[in-house]
Amino acid sequence: ISVNNNDDGTLNIKGFDYDDLVEESLKNVVKKVLKITAESGLVGNSHFFISFNGNDNEVIVPDELKSSDSSEIKIIIQHQFWDLKATDEHFEVTLSFNGQKKNIYVPYKAITSFTDPSVGFGLQFKVEEKKAIPNEEKKDENTVLENKKDQTKLTKKTESGEIISLNEFRDKK
């Protein structure tokens, strides 16, 4: 429930934040899948494309994954991955880059999309720009807004229903 203090000392109760509740539930799907995979390995032909906000200050990735615009990084968990650990707050995995094993640490809050192409399943999440971008690397807000518009256009063009974007269901404020 969203509660704000008014200037006159009274409380303003806005009700349930359904967007956040749905977002949290869908992230729990990702957590559960990664926990099962960490315990038992990949099931069938499953493999995962995971995109995340590389500007989140809790994300730890090798330098070769970062570009001048590390706003989104995509990894694939399929054939060559080791030491997958999934906690309630983050996952970590070792992947091979140019023949070298490197560790990756990603908090679930930084994930922007999760896809298992083997079964045509995908989720897309909102990006927490304000919390994620360190002060010394703040971007022009227009660029961030343009990226959001591009993501929405891509999602709407997907006719197979593979990606679920919560932006389509949010009120336009």
CSV table of N, CA and C in Angstrom, one decimal, residues 5-80:
chain,number,residue,atom,x,y,z
A,5,ASN,N,2.7,11.2,3.7
A,5,ASN,CA,2.3,12.2,4.6
A,5,ASN,C,1.9,13.5,3.9
A,6,ASN,N,0.8,14.0,4.2
A,6,ASN,CA,0.4,15.3,3.7
A,6,ASN,C,1.0,16.5,4.5
A,7,ASP,N,1.1,17.7,3.9
A,7,ASP,CA,1.6,18.8,4.6
A,7,ASP,C,0.9,19.1,5.9
A,8,ASP,N,-0.4,18.8,6.0
A,8,ASP,CA,-1.2,19.1,7.2
A,8,ASP,C,-1.1,18.0,8.2
A,9,GLY,N,-0.2,17.0,8.0
A,9,GLY,CA,0.0,16.0,9.0
A,9,GLY,C,-0.9,14.8,8.9
A,10,THR,N,-1.9,14.8,7.9
A,10,THR,CA,-2.8,13.7,7.7
A,10,THR,C,-2.1,12.7,6.7
A,11,LEU,N,-2.6,11.5,6.7
A,11,LEU,CA,-2.1,10.5,5.8
A,11,LEU,C,-2.9,10.4,4.5
A,12,ASN,N,-2.2,10.2,3.4
A,12,ASN,CA,-2.8,10.0,2.1
A,12,ASN,C,-2.6,8.6,1.7
A,13,ILE,N,-3.6,7.8,1.7
A,13,ILE,CA,-3.5,6.4,1.4
A,13,ILE,C,-3.9,6.2,-0.1
A,14,LYS,N,-3.0,5.8,-0.9
A,14,LYS,CA,-3.3,5.7,-2.4
A,14,LYS,C,-3.8,4.3,-2.8
A,15,GLY,N,-3.6,3.3,-2.0
A,15,GLY,CA,-4.0,1.9,-2.3
A,15,GLY,C,-2.8,1.1,-2.7
A,16,PHE,N,-3.1,-0.1,-3.2
A,16,PHE,CA,-2.1,-1.0,-3.6
A,16,PHE,C,-1.3,-0.5,-4.9
A,17,ASP,N,0.0,-0.8,-4.9
A,17,ASP,CA,0.8,-0.5,-6.1
A,17,ASP,C,0.9,-1.8,-6.9
A,18,TYR,N,-0.2,-2.0,-7.7
A,18,TYR,CA,-0.3,-3.3,-8.4
A,18,TYR,C,0.9,-3.5,-9.4
A,19,ASP,N,1.4,-2.4,-10.0
A,19,ASP,CA,2.5,-2.6,-10.9
A,19,ASP,C,3.7,-3.2,-10.2
A,20,ASP,N,4.0,-2.7,-9.0
A,20,ASP,CA,5.2,-3.2,-8.3
A,20,ASP,C,4.9,-4.7,-7.8
A,21,LEU,N,3.7,-5.0,-7.4
A,21,LEU,CA,3.3,-6.3,-7.0
A,21,LEU,C,3.5,-7.3,-8.1
A,22,VAL,N,3.0,-6.9,-9.3
A,22,VAL,CA,3.1,-7.8,-10.5
A,22,VAL,C,4.6,-8.0,-10.9
A,23,GLU,N,5.3,-6.9,-10.9
A,23,GLU,CA,6.7,-6.9,-11.2
A,23,GLU,C,7.5,-7.9,-10.3
A,24,GLU,N,7.2,-7.8,-9.0
A,24,GLU,CA,7.9,-8.6,-8.0
A,24,GLU,C,7.5,-10.1,-8.2
A,25,SER,N,6.3,-10.4,-8.5
A,25,SER,CA,5.8,-11.7,-8.8
A,25,SER,C,6.5,-12.3,-10.0
A,26,LEU,N,6.7,-11.5,-11.1
A,26,LEU,CA,7.3,-12.0,-12.3
A,26,LEU,C,8.8,-12.2,-12.0
A,27,LYS,N,9.4,-11.4,-11.2
A,27,LYS,CA,10.8,-11.6,-10.9
A,27,LYS,C,11.0,-12.8,-10.1
A,28,ASN,N,10.0,-13.2,-9.3
A,28,ASN,CA,10.0,-14.4,-8.5
A,28,ASN,C,10.1,-15.7,-9.5
A,29,VAL,N,9.5,-15.6,-10.6
A,29,VAL,CA,9.5,-16.6,-11.6
A,29,VAL,C,11.0,-16.8,-12.0
A,30,VAL,N,11.7,-15.7,-12.3
A,30,VAL,CA,13.1,-15.8,-12.7
A,30,VAL,C,13.9,-16.4,-11.6
A,31,LYS,N,13.7,-15.9,-10.3
A,31,LYS,CA,14.4,-16.5,-9.2
A,31,LYS,C,14.2,-18.0,-9.1
A,32,LYS,N,13.0,-18.4,-9.2
A,32,LYS,CA,12.7,-19.9,-9.0
A,32,LYS,C,13.3,-20.7,-10.1
A,33,VAL,N,13.3,-20.2,-11.4
A,33,VAL,CA,13.9,-20.9,-12.5
A,33,VAL,C,15.4,-21.0,-12.3
A,34,LEU,N,16.0,-19.9,-11.9
A,34,LEU,CA,17.5,-19.9,-11.7
A,34,LEU,C,17.9,-20.8,-10.5
A,35,LYS,N,17.0,-20.8,-9.4
A,35,LYS,CA,17.3,-21.7,-8.3
A,35,LYS,C,17.2,-23.2,-8.6
A,36,ILE,N,16.2,-23.5,-9.4
A,36,ILE,CA,16.1,-24.9,-9.9
A,36,ILE,C,17.3,-25.3,-10.8
A,37,THR,N,17.6,-24.4,-11.7
A,37,THR,CA,18.8,-24.6,-12.6
A,37,THR,C,20.1,-24.8,-11.8
A,38,ALA,N,20.2,-24.0,-10.7
A,38,ALA,CA,21.4,-24.0,-9.9
A,38,ALA,C,21.5,-25.4,-9.2
A,39,GLU,N,20.4,-25.9,-8.8
A,39,GLU,CA,20.3,-27.2,-8.0
A,39,GLU,C,20.4,-28.4,-9.0
A,40,SER,N,19.7,-28.4,-10.1
A,40,SER,CA,19.5,-29.5,-10.9
A,40,SER,C,20.1,-29.4,-12.4
A,41,GLY,N,20.5,-28.3,-12.8
A,41,GLY,CA,21.0,-28.1,-14.1
A,41,GLY,C,19.8,-27.7,-15.0
A,42,LEU,N,20.1,-27.4,-16.3
A,42,LEU,CA,19.1,-27.0,-17.2
A,42,LEU,C,18.1,-28.2,-17.5
A,43,VAL,N,16.9,-27.9,-17.7
A,43,VAL,CA,15.8,-28.9,-17.9
A,43,VAL,C,15.6,-29.0,-19.4
A,44,GLY,N,15.7,-30.2,-20.0
A,44,GLY,CA,15.4,-30.3,-21.5
A,44,GLY,C,16.3,-29.5,-22.3
A,45,ASN,N,15.7,-28.7,-23.3
A,45,ASN,CA,16.4,-27.9,-24.1
A,45,ASN,C,16.4,-26.4,-23.6
A,46,SER,N,16.0,-26.2,-22.4
A,46,SER,CA,15.9,-24.8,-21.9
A,46,SER,C,17.3,-24.2,-21.9
A,47,HIS,N,17.3,-22.9,-22.1
A,47,HIS,CA,18.5,-22.0,-22.0
A,47,HIS,C,17.9,-20.6,-21.9
A,48,PHE,N,18.7,-19.7,-21.3
A,48,PHE,CA,18.2,-18.4,-20.9
A,48,PHE,C,19.0,-17.3,-21.5
A,49,PHE,N,18.3,-16.3,-22.1
A,49,PHE,CA,18.9,-15.0,-22.4
A,49,PHE,C,18.4,-14.1,-21.3
A,50,ILE,N,19.4,-13.5,-20.7
A,50,ILE,CA,19.1,-12.6,-19.6
A,50,ILE,C,19.8,-11.2,-19.9
A,51,SER,N,19.0,-10.2,-20.0
A,51,SER,CA,19.5,-8.9,-20.1
A,51,SER,C,19.3,-8.1,-18.8
A,52,PHE,N,20.3,-7.3,-18.6
A,52,PHE,CA,20.3,-6.5,-17.3
A,52,PHE,C,21.0,-5.1,-17.5
A,53,ASN,N,20.7,-4.3,-16.6
A,53,ASN,CA,21.2,-2.9,-16.6
A,53,ASN,C,22.6,-2.9,-16.1
A,54,GLY,N,23.6,-2.7,-17.0
A,54,GLY,CA,25.0,-2.8,-16.7
A,54,GLY,C,25.4,-1.5,-15.9
A,55,ASN,N,24.6,-0.5,-15.8
A,55,ASN,CA,24.9,0.7,-15.0
A,55,ASN,C,24.5,0.5,-13.5
A,56,ASP,N,23.8,-0.5,-13.2
A,56,ASP,CA,23.4,-0.7,-11.8
A,56,ASP,C,24.7,-0.9,-11.0
A,57,ASN,N,24.9,-0.1,-9.9
A,57,ASN,CA,26.1,-0.2,-9.2
A,57,ASN,C,26.4,-1.5,-8.4
A,58,GLU,N,25.4,-2.4,-8.3
A,58,GLU,CA,25.7,-3.7,-7.7
A,58,GLU,C,26.1,-4.8,-8.7
A,59,VAL,N,25.9,-4.5,-10.0
A,59,VAL,CA,26.2,-5.5,-11.0
A,59,VAL,C,27.8,-5.6,-11.1
A,60,ILE,N,28.3,-6.8,-11.2
A,60,ILE,CA,29.7,-7.0,-11.4
A,60,ILE,C,29.8,-7.9,-12.6
A,61,VAL,N,30.5,-7.3,-13.6
A,61,VAL,CA,30.7,-8.0,-14.9
A,61,VAL,C,32.2,-7.8,-15.3
A,62,PRO,N,32.7,-8.7,-16.2
A,62,PRO,CA,34.1,-8.4,-16.7
A,62,PRO,C,34.1,-7.2,-17.6
A,63,ASP,N,35.2,-6.5,-17.6
A,63,ASP,CA,35.3,-5.2,-18.4
A,63,ASP,C,34.9,-5.4,-19.9
A,64,GLU,N,35.2,-6.6,-20.4
A,64,GLU,CA,35.0,-6.8,-21.9
A,64,GLU,C,33.5,-6.8,-22.2
A,65,LEU,N,32.6,-7.0,-21.2
A,65,LEU,CA,31.2,-6.9,-21.4
A,65,LEU,C,30.7,-5.5,-21.4
A,66,LYS,N,31.5,-4.6,-20.8
A,66,LYS,CA,31.0,-3.2,-20.7
A,66,LYS,C,31.5,-2.4,-22.0
A,67,SER,N,30.6,-1.6,-22.5
A,67,SER,CA,30.9,-0.7,-23.6
A,67,SER,C,30.7,0.7,-23.1
A,68,SER,N,30.9,1.7,-23.9
A,68,SER,CA,30.7,3.1,-23.5
A,68,SER,C,29.3,3.3,-23.0
A,69,ASP,N,28.3,2.5,-23.5
A,69,ASP,CA,27.0,2.6,-23.1
A,69,ASP,C,26.6,1.2,-22.5
A,70,SER,N,26.9,0.9,-21.3
A,70,SER,CA,26.7,-0.4,-20.7
A,70,SER,C,25.2,-0.5,-20.1
A,71,SER,N,24.3,0.3,-20.6
A,71,SER,CA,23.0,0.4,-20.0
A,71,SER,C,22.3,-1.0,-20.1
A,72,GLU,N,22.6,-1.8,-21.1
A,72,GLU,CA,22.0,-3.1,-21.2
A,72,GLU,C,23.0,-4.1,-21.6
A,73,ILE,N,23.2,-5.2,-20.9
A,73,ILE,CA,24.1,-6.3,-21.2
A,73,ILE,C,23.3,-7.6,-21.2
A,74,LYS,N,23.6,-8.4,-22.2
A,74,LYS,CA,22.8,-9.6,-22.4
A,74,LYS,C,23.8,-10.8,-22.2
A,75,ILE,N,23.4,-11.8,-21.4
A,75,ILE,CA,24.2,-13.0,-21.3
A,75,ILE,C,23.3,-14.2,-21.7
A,76,ILE,N,24.0,-15.3,-22.0
A,76,ILE,CA,23.2,-16.5,-22.3
A,76,ILE,C,23.7,-17.6,-21.4
A,77,ILE,N,22.8,-18.3,-20.7
A,77,ILE,CA,23.1,-19.4,-19.9
A,77,ILE,C,22.6,-20.7,-20.7
A,78,GLN,N,23.6,-21.4,-21.2
A,78,GLN,CA,23.2,-22.5,-22.1
A,78,GLN,C,24.3,-23.7,-21.9
A,79,HIS,N,25.3,-23.7,-22.7
A,79,HIS,CA,26.2,-24.8,-22.7
A,79,HIS,C,27.4,-24.6,-21.7
A,80,GLN,N,28.0,-23.4,-21.7
A,80,GLN,CA,29.2,-23.2,-20.9
A,80,GLN,C,29.0,-22.2,-19.8
